[in-house]
Coordinates of C-alpha atoms (C1' of nucleotides) in Angstrom, one line a residue:
Chain A
M1 CA 18.3 15.3 -2.0
V2 CA 15.0 15.8 -3.7
N3 CA 11.8 14.7 -2.2
N4 CA 10.9 12.3 -4.9
T5 CA 7.7 10.7 -3.5
D6 CA 4.1 11.4 -4.4
P7 CA 2.0 12.0 -1.3
L8 CA -0.5 9.5 -2.9
D9 CA 2.1 6.8 -2.3
D10 CA 1.9 7.4 1.5
I11 CA -1.8 7.9 1.5
F12 CA -2.6 4.7 -0.4
K13 CA 0.0 2.7 1.5
A14 CA -1.5 3.9 4.8
L15 CA -5.0 2.8 3.5
A16 CA -3.7 -0.6 2.4
D17 CA -3.7 -2.0 6.0
P18 CA -7.0 -3.2 7.5
T19 CA -6.0 -2.2 11.0
R20 CA -5.3 1.3 9.8
R21 CA -8.6 1.5 7.9
A22 CA -10.5 0.4 11.0
M23 CA -8.8 3.1 13.0
L24 CA -9.9 5.7 10.5
V25 CA -13.5 4.4 10.6
A26 CA -13.3 4.6 14.4
L27 CA -12.2 8.2 14.2
K28 CA -15.4 9.1 12.3
T29 CA -17.2 9.0 15.6
G30 CA -14.8 11.6 17.0
D31 CA -11.3 12.2 18.2
Q32 CA -9.8 9.5 20.2
P33 CA -6.6 8.7 22.2
I34 CA -4.3 6.0 20.9
S35 CA -5.2 3.5 23.5
T36 CA -8.8 3.6 22.5
L37 CA -7.9 3.2 18.9
A38 CA -5.7 0.2 19.8
A39 CA -8.3 -1.6 22.0
P40 CA -10.3 -3.5 19.3
H41 CA -7.1 -4.8 17.6
S42 CA -5.4 -7.5 19.6
M43 CA -1.9 -6.0 19.5
T44 CA 0.5 -4.1 21.7
L45 CA 0.1 -0.4 22.3
A46 CA 3.5 0.0 20.6
G47 CA 2.2 -1.7 17.5
A48 CA -0.8 0.5 17.4
S49 CA 1.4 3.6 18.0
K50 CA 3.3 2.6 14.9
H51 CA 0.1 2.4 12.9
V52 CA -0.9 5.8 14.1
G53 CA 2.5 7.0 13.1
V54 CA 2.0 5.8 9.5
L55 CA -1.4 7.5 9.3
E56 CA 0.1 10.7 10.7
A57 CA 3.0 10.6 8.2
A58 CA 0.5 10.2 5.4
G59 CA -1.3 13.3 6.7
L60 CA -4.5 11.4 7.2
V61 CA -4.5 12.1 10.9
T62 CA -3.5 14.8 13.4
R63 CA -2.2 14.4 16.9
E64 CA -2.7 16.8 19.8
R65 CA -1.0 16.0 23.1
Q66 CA -3.2 16.5 26.2
G67 CA -1.2 15.6 29.2
R68 CA 0.0 12.0 28.8
T69 CA -2.6 11.1 26.2
H70 CA -2.3 11.9 22.5
I71 CA -5.7 12.8 20.9
I72 CA -5.9 11.7 17.3
S73 CA -8.3 13.3 14.8
L74 CA -9.1 12.7 11.1
R75 CA -7.9 15.0 8.4
A76 CA -10.5 15.0 5.7
D77 CA -8.6 17.1 3.2
R78 CA -6.0 14.4 2.8
L79 CA -8.6 11.6 2.3
R80 CA -9.9 13.9 -0.3
E81 CA -6.7 13.7 -2.3
A82 CA -7.1 10.0 -2.7
E83 CA -10.7 10.3 -3.6
D84 CA -9.9 13.0 -6.2
W85 CA -7.4 10.7 -7.9
L86 CA -9.9 7.9 -8.1
E87 CA -12.6 10.2 -9.4
A88 CA -10.2 11.4 -12.1
M89 CA -9.7 7.7 -13.0
R90 CA -13.4 7.2 -13.2
G91 CA -13.5 9.7 -16.0
F92 CA -12.5 6.7 -18.1
W93 CA -15.4 4.8 -16.5
S94 CA -18.1 7.1 -17.8
E95 CA -16.5 7.3 -21.3
R96 CA -16.5 3.5 -21.4
L97 CA -20.1 3.4 -20.3
D98 CA -21.0 5.8 -23.0
A99 CA -19.2 3.6 -25.6
L100 CA -21.0 0.6 -24.3
E101 CA -24.4 2.3 -24.5
R102 CA -23.7 3.4 -28.0
A103 CA -22.8 -0.1 -29.0
L104 CA -25.9 -1.5 -27.4
S105 CA -28.2 1.0 -29.0
E106 CA -26.7 0.4 -32.4
E107 CA -27.2 -3.3 -31.9
S108 CA -31.0 -3.0 -31.2
Chain B
M1 CA -7.4 -22.2 5.3
V2 CA -9.7 -19.2 5.2
N3 CA -9.2 -16.4 2.9
N4 CA -8.8 -13.7 5.5
T5 CA -7.9 -10.7 3.5
D6 CA -10.1 -7.8 2.5
P7 CA -10.0 -7.0 -1.2
L8 CA -9.4 -3.4 -0.3
D9 CA -6.0 -4.5 1.1
D10 CA -5.0 -5.6 -2.4
I11 CA -6.6 -2.7 -4.1
F12 CA -5.0 0.0 -2.0
K13 CA -1.7 -1.8 -2.0
A14 CA -1.8 -1.9 -5.8
L15 CA -2.6 1.8 -5.9
A16 CA 0.2 2.7 -3.5
D17 CA 2.9 2.4 -6.2
P18 CA 3.5 5.3 -8.6
T19 CA 4.5 3.1 -11.5
R20 CA 1.3 1.1 -11.1
R21 CA -0.9 4.3 -10.9
A22 CA 0.8 5.6 -14.0
M23 CA 0.0 2.4 -15.8
L24 CA -3.7 2.7 -14.8
V25 CA -3.7 6.3 -16.0
A26 CA -2.2 5.1 -19.3
L27 CA -4.9 2.5 -19.6
K28 CA -7.6 5.3 -19.6
T29 CA -6.7 6.0 -23.2
G30 CA -7.4 2.3 -24.1
D31 CA -6.3 -1.2 -23.8
Q32 CA -2.6 -1.8 -24.2
P33 CA 0.0 -4.5 -24.3
I34 CA 2.4 -4.9 -21.4
S35 CA 5.4 -3.7 -23.4
T36 CA 3.6 -0.4 -24.1
L37 CA 2.7 0.0 -20.5
A38 CA 6.4 -0.7 -19.6
A39 CA 7.9 1.7 -22.0
P40 CA 7.7 5.0 -20.1
H41 CA 9.2 3.5 -16.9
S42 CA 12.8 2.7 -17.1
M43 CA 12.7 -0.9 -16.0
T44 CA 12.9 -4.4 -17.3
L45 CA 9.9 -6.0 -19.0
A46 CA 10.0 -8.6 -16.3
G47 CA 9.6 -5.8 -13.7
A48 CA 6.7 -4.3 -15.5
S49 CA 5.2 -7.7 -15.9
K50 CA 5.3 -8.1 -12.1
H51 CA 3.5 -4.8 -11.7
V52 CA 0.8 -5.8 -14.1
G53 CA 0.5 -9.0 -12.1
V54 CA -0.1 -7.0 -8.9
L55 CA -2.8 -5.0 -10.6
E56 CA -4.4 -8.1 -12.0
A57 CA -4.4 -9.8 -8.6
A58 CA -6.1 -6.8 -7.2
G59 CA -8.7 -7.1 -9.9
L60 CA -8.0 -3.6 -11.2
V61 CA -7.0 -4.9 -14.6
T62 CA -7.9 -7.7 -17.0
R63 CA -5.6 -9.6 -19.4
E64 CA -6.5 -11.1 -22.8
R65 CA -3.9 -13.0 -24.7
Q66 CA -3.7 -12.2 -28.4
G67 CA -0.9 -14.2 -29.9
R68 CA 2.3 -13.4 -28.1
T69 CA 1.1 -10.1 -26.7
H70 CA -1.1 -9.7 -23.6
I71 CA -3.6 -7.0 -23.9
I72 CA -4.4 -5.3 -20.6
S73 CA -7.6 -3.4 -19.8
L74 CA -9.0 -1.4 -16.9
R75 CA -11.7 -2.8 -14.7
A76 CA -13.7 0.1 -13.4
D77 CA -15.9 -1.8 -11.0
R78 CA -12.9 -2.6 -8.9
L79 CA -11.7 1.0 -8.8
R80 CA -15.2 1.8 -7.7
E81 CA -14.8 -0.3 -4.5
A82 CA -11.9 1.9 -3.3
E83 CA -13.8 5.0 -4.2
D84 CA -16.9 3.8 -2.3
W85 CA -14.9 3.2 0.8
L86 CA -13.4 6.7 0.6
E87 CA -16.8 8.2 0.0
A88 CA -18.2 6.4 3.0
M89 CA -15.4 7.9 5.0
R90 CA -16.3 11.3 3.7
G91 CA -19.6 11.0 5.5
F92 CA -17.6 12.2 8.4
W93 CA -16.3 15.1 6.3
S94 CA -19.7 16.7 5.7
E95 CA -20.7 16.2 9.3
R96 CA -17.6 18.0 10.4
L97 CA -18.2 20.8 7.8
D98 CA -21.7 21.2 9.2
A99 CA -20.4 21.5 12.7
L100 CA -17.8 24.0 11.6
E101 CA -20.4 26.1 9.8
R102 CA -22.7 26.0 12.8
A103 CA -19.8 27.2 15.0
L104 CA -18.9 30.0 12.6
S105 CA -22.5 31.2 12.3
E106 CA -22.9 31.3 16.1
E107 CA -19.8 33.3 16.3
S108 CA -21.0 36.1 14.0
Chain C
dG1 C1' 14.3 -22.7 -40.6
dC2 C1' 16.3 -18.7 -38.4
dT3 C1' 15.9 -14.7 -35.8
dA4 C1' 13.6 -11.1 -33.3
dT5 C1' 9.7 -9.9 -30.2
dA6 C1' 6.5 -10.3 -26.1
dG7 C1' 6.1 -12.3 -22.1
dT8 C1' 6.6 -15.6 -18.0
dC9 C1' 9.0 -17.7 -14.3
dA10 C1' 12.5 -18.6 -10.8
dA11 C1' 16.3 -17.1 -8.2
dC12 C1' 18.3 -13.6 -6.0
dC13 C1' 19.1 -9.0 -3.5
dA14 C1' 18.2 -4.8 -0.8
dT15 C1' 14.9 -2.5 1.7
dA16 C1' 10.2 -1.9 3.7
dT17 C1' 6.5 -3.5 6.7
dG18 C1' 3.9 -5.4 10.6
dG19 C1' 4.6 -7.1 14.6
dT20 C1' 7.0 -8.2 19.1
dT21 C1' 9.6 -7.2 23.7
dA22 C1' 12.1 -4.2 26.8
dA23 C1' 13.5 0.2 28.5
dC24 C1' 12.2 4.7 29.1
dA25 C1' 9.5 9.4 29.9
dA26 C1' 5.9 11.9 31.4
dT27 C1' 1.7 12.5 33.6
dA28 C1' -2.0 11.2 36.9
dC29 C1' -3.7 9.1 41.2
dT30 C1' -3.7 8.0 46.1
Chain D
dA1 C1' 6.7 9.8 47.6
dG2 C1' 5.3 5.8 45.2
dT3 C1' 2.6 3.5 41.7
dA4 C1' -0.2 3.0 37.7
dT5 C1' -1.3 4.7 33.0
dT6 C1' -0.3 6.5 28.3
dG7 C1' 2.7 6.6 25.0
dT8 C1' 7.5 6.7 22.5
dT9 C1' 11.7 4.6 21.1
dA10 C1' 15.1 1.1 19.8
dA11 C1' 16.3 -3.4 18.7
dC12 C1' 14.9 -7.3 16.7
dC13 C1' 12.4 -10.9 13.7
dA14 C1' 9.8 -12.8 9.8
dT15 C1' 7.8 -11.8 5.7
dA16 C1' 6.6 -8.8 1.7
dT17 C1' 8.0 -5.7 -2.0
dG18 C1' 10.3 -3.7 -6.0
dG19 C1' 13.7 -4.5 -8.7
dT20 C1' 17.3 -7.2 -11.2
dT21 C1' 19.4 -11.1 -14.3
dG22 C1' 19.1 -15.4 -16.8
dA23 C1' 16.7 -19.2 -18.9
dC24 C1' 12.8 -20.4 -21.1
dT25 C1' 8.1 -20.4 -24.2
dA26 C1' 5.6 -18.9 -27.8
dT27 C1' 4.5 -16.3 -31.7
dA28 C1' 5.7 -13.3 -35.8
dG29 C1' 8.5 -12.0 -39.8
dC30 C1' 12.0 -12.8 -43.3

DNA sequence: GCTATAGTCAACCATATGGTTAACAATACT
DNA sequence: AGTATTGTTAACCATATGGTTGACTATAGC
């Protein structure tokens, strides 16, 4: 039973939901309990809990129990992985830009 | 009937699949027909076609028909949108690093 | 004209996803 | 002790997703 899935799968899948992205943005201002994260999104606490679960499974977020509340915090290193992939993809972008500039300067 | 979905939804959803990411990477080396994109992934052409469709719907890729083959090319600006969001999120990252450094220097 | 190639499209299938409700556990408050 | 709060878990539902097969269109090559 090999673990056959790229962590990027989980990271990007977690980022693909607007509610989850909003939660991450909210966490920029500091660690927060799940109920606070849930508040702005008209949905059950159970629903929000599942979203947090997805973020946690993707490694984008960490949970620390404090009594009955669970404090959630961002994990920047994991966000970094997604950004690194995109940055690597952008390698192409600059190459293409160079090619375009060459083409344009030859034209003039 | 309002279009209620953030383009980032589609972009990240498209990036969440390993086959699709591999196709994008393959496209870094230049525009390619769908069959070429499909080749490395043991799946039907119809399956690959659907993946390309998802990438196209997300705006990550462009299609130009040339006779019976469809030439696919990367659209960097759209990749950029995802990267920008992550970069904005990373604002938090540097703040946190600063806080950590402050804490460490006070300790010593 | 015939055949092979490149691709789409529709129908179908199994599984994943986003959400709900209801029941429960654990902690806090009075 | 009793009640309210925070959160999890399981069961369920509708829809989306990743993949297939099969029928079809259109172009290319002999």
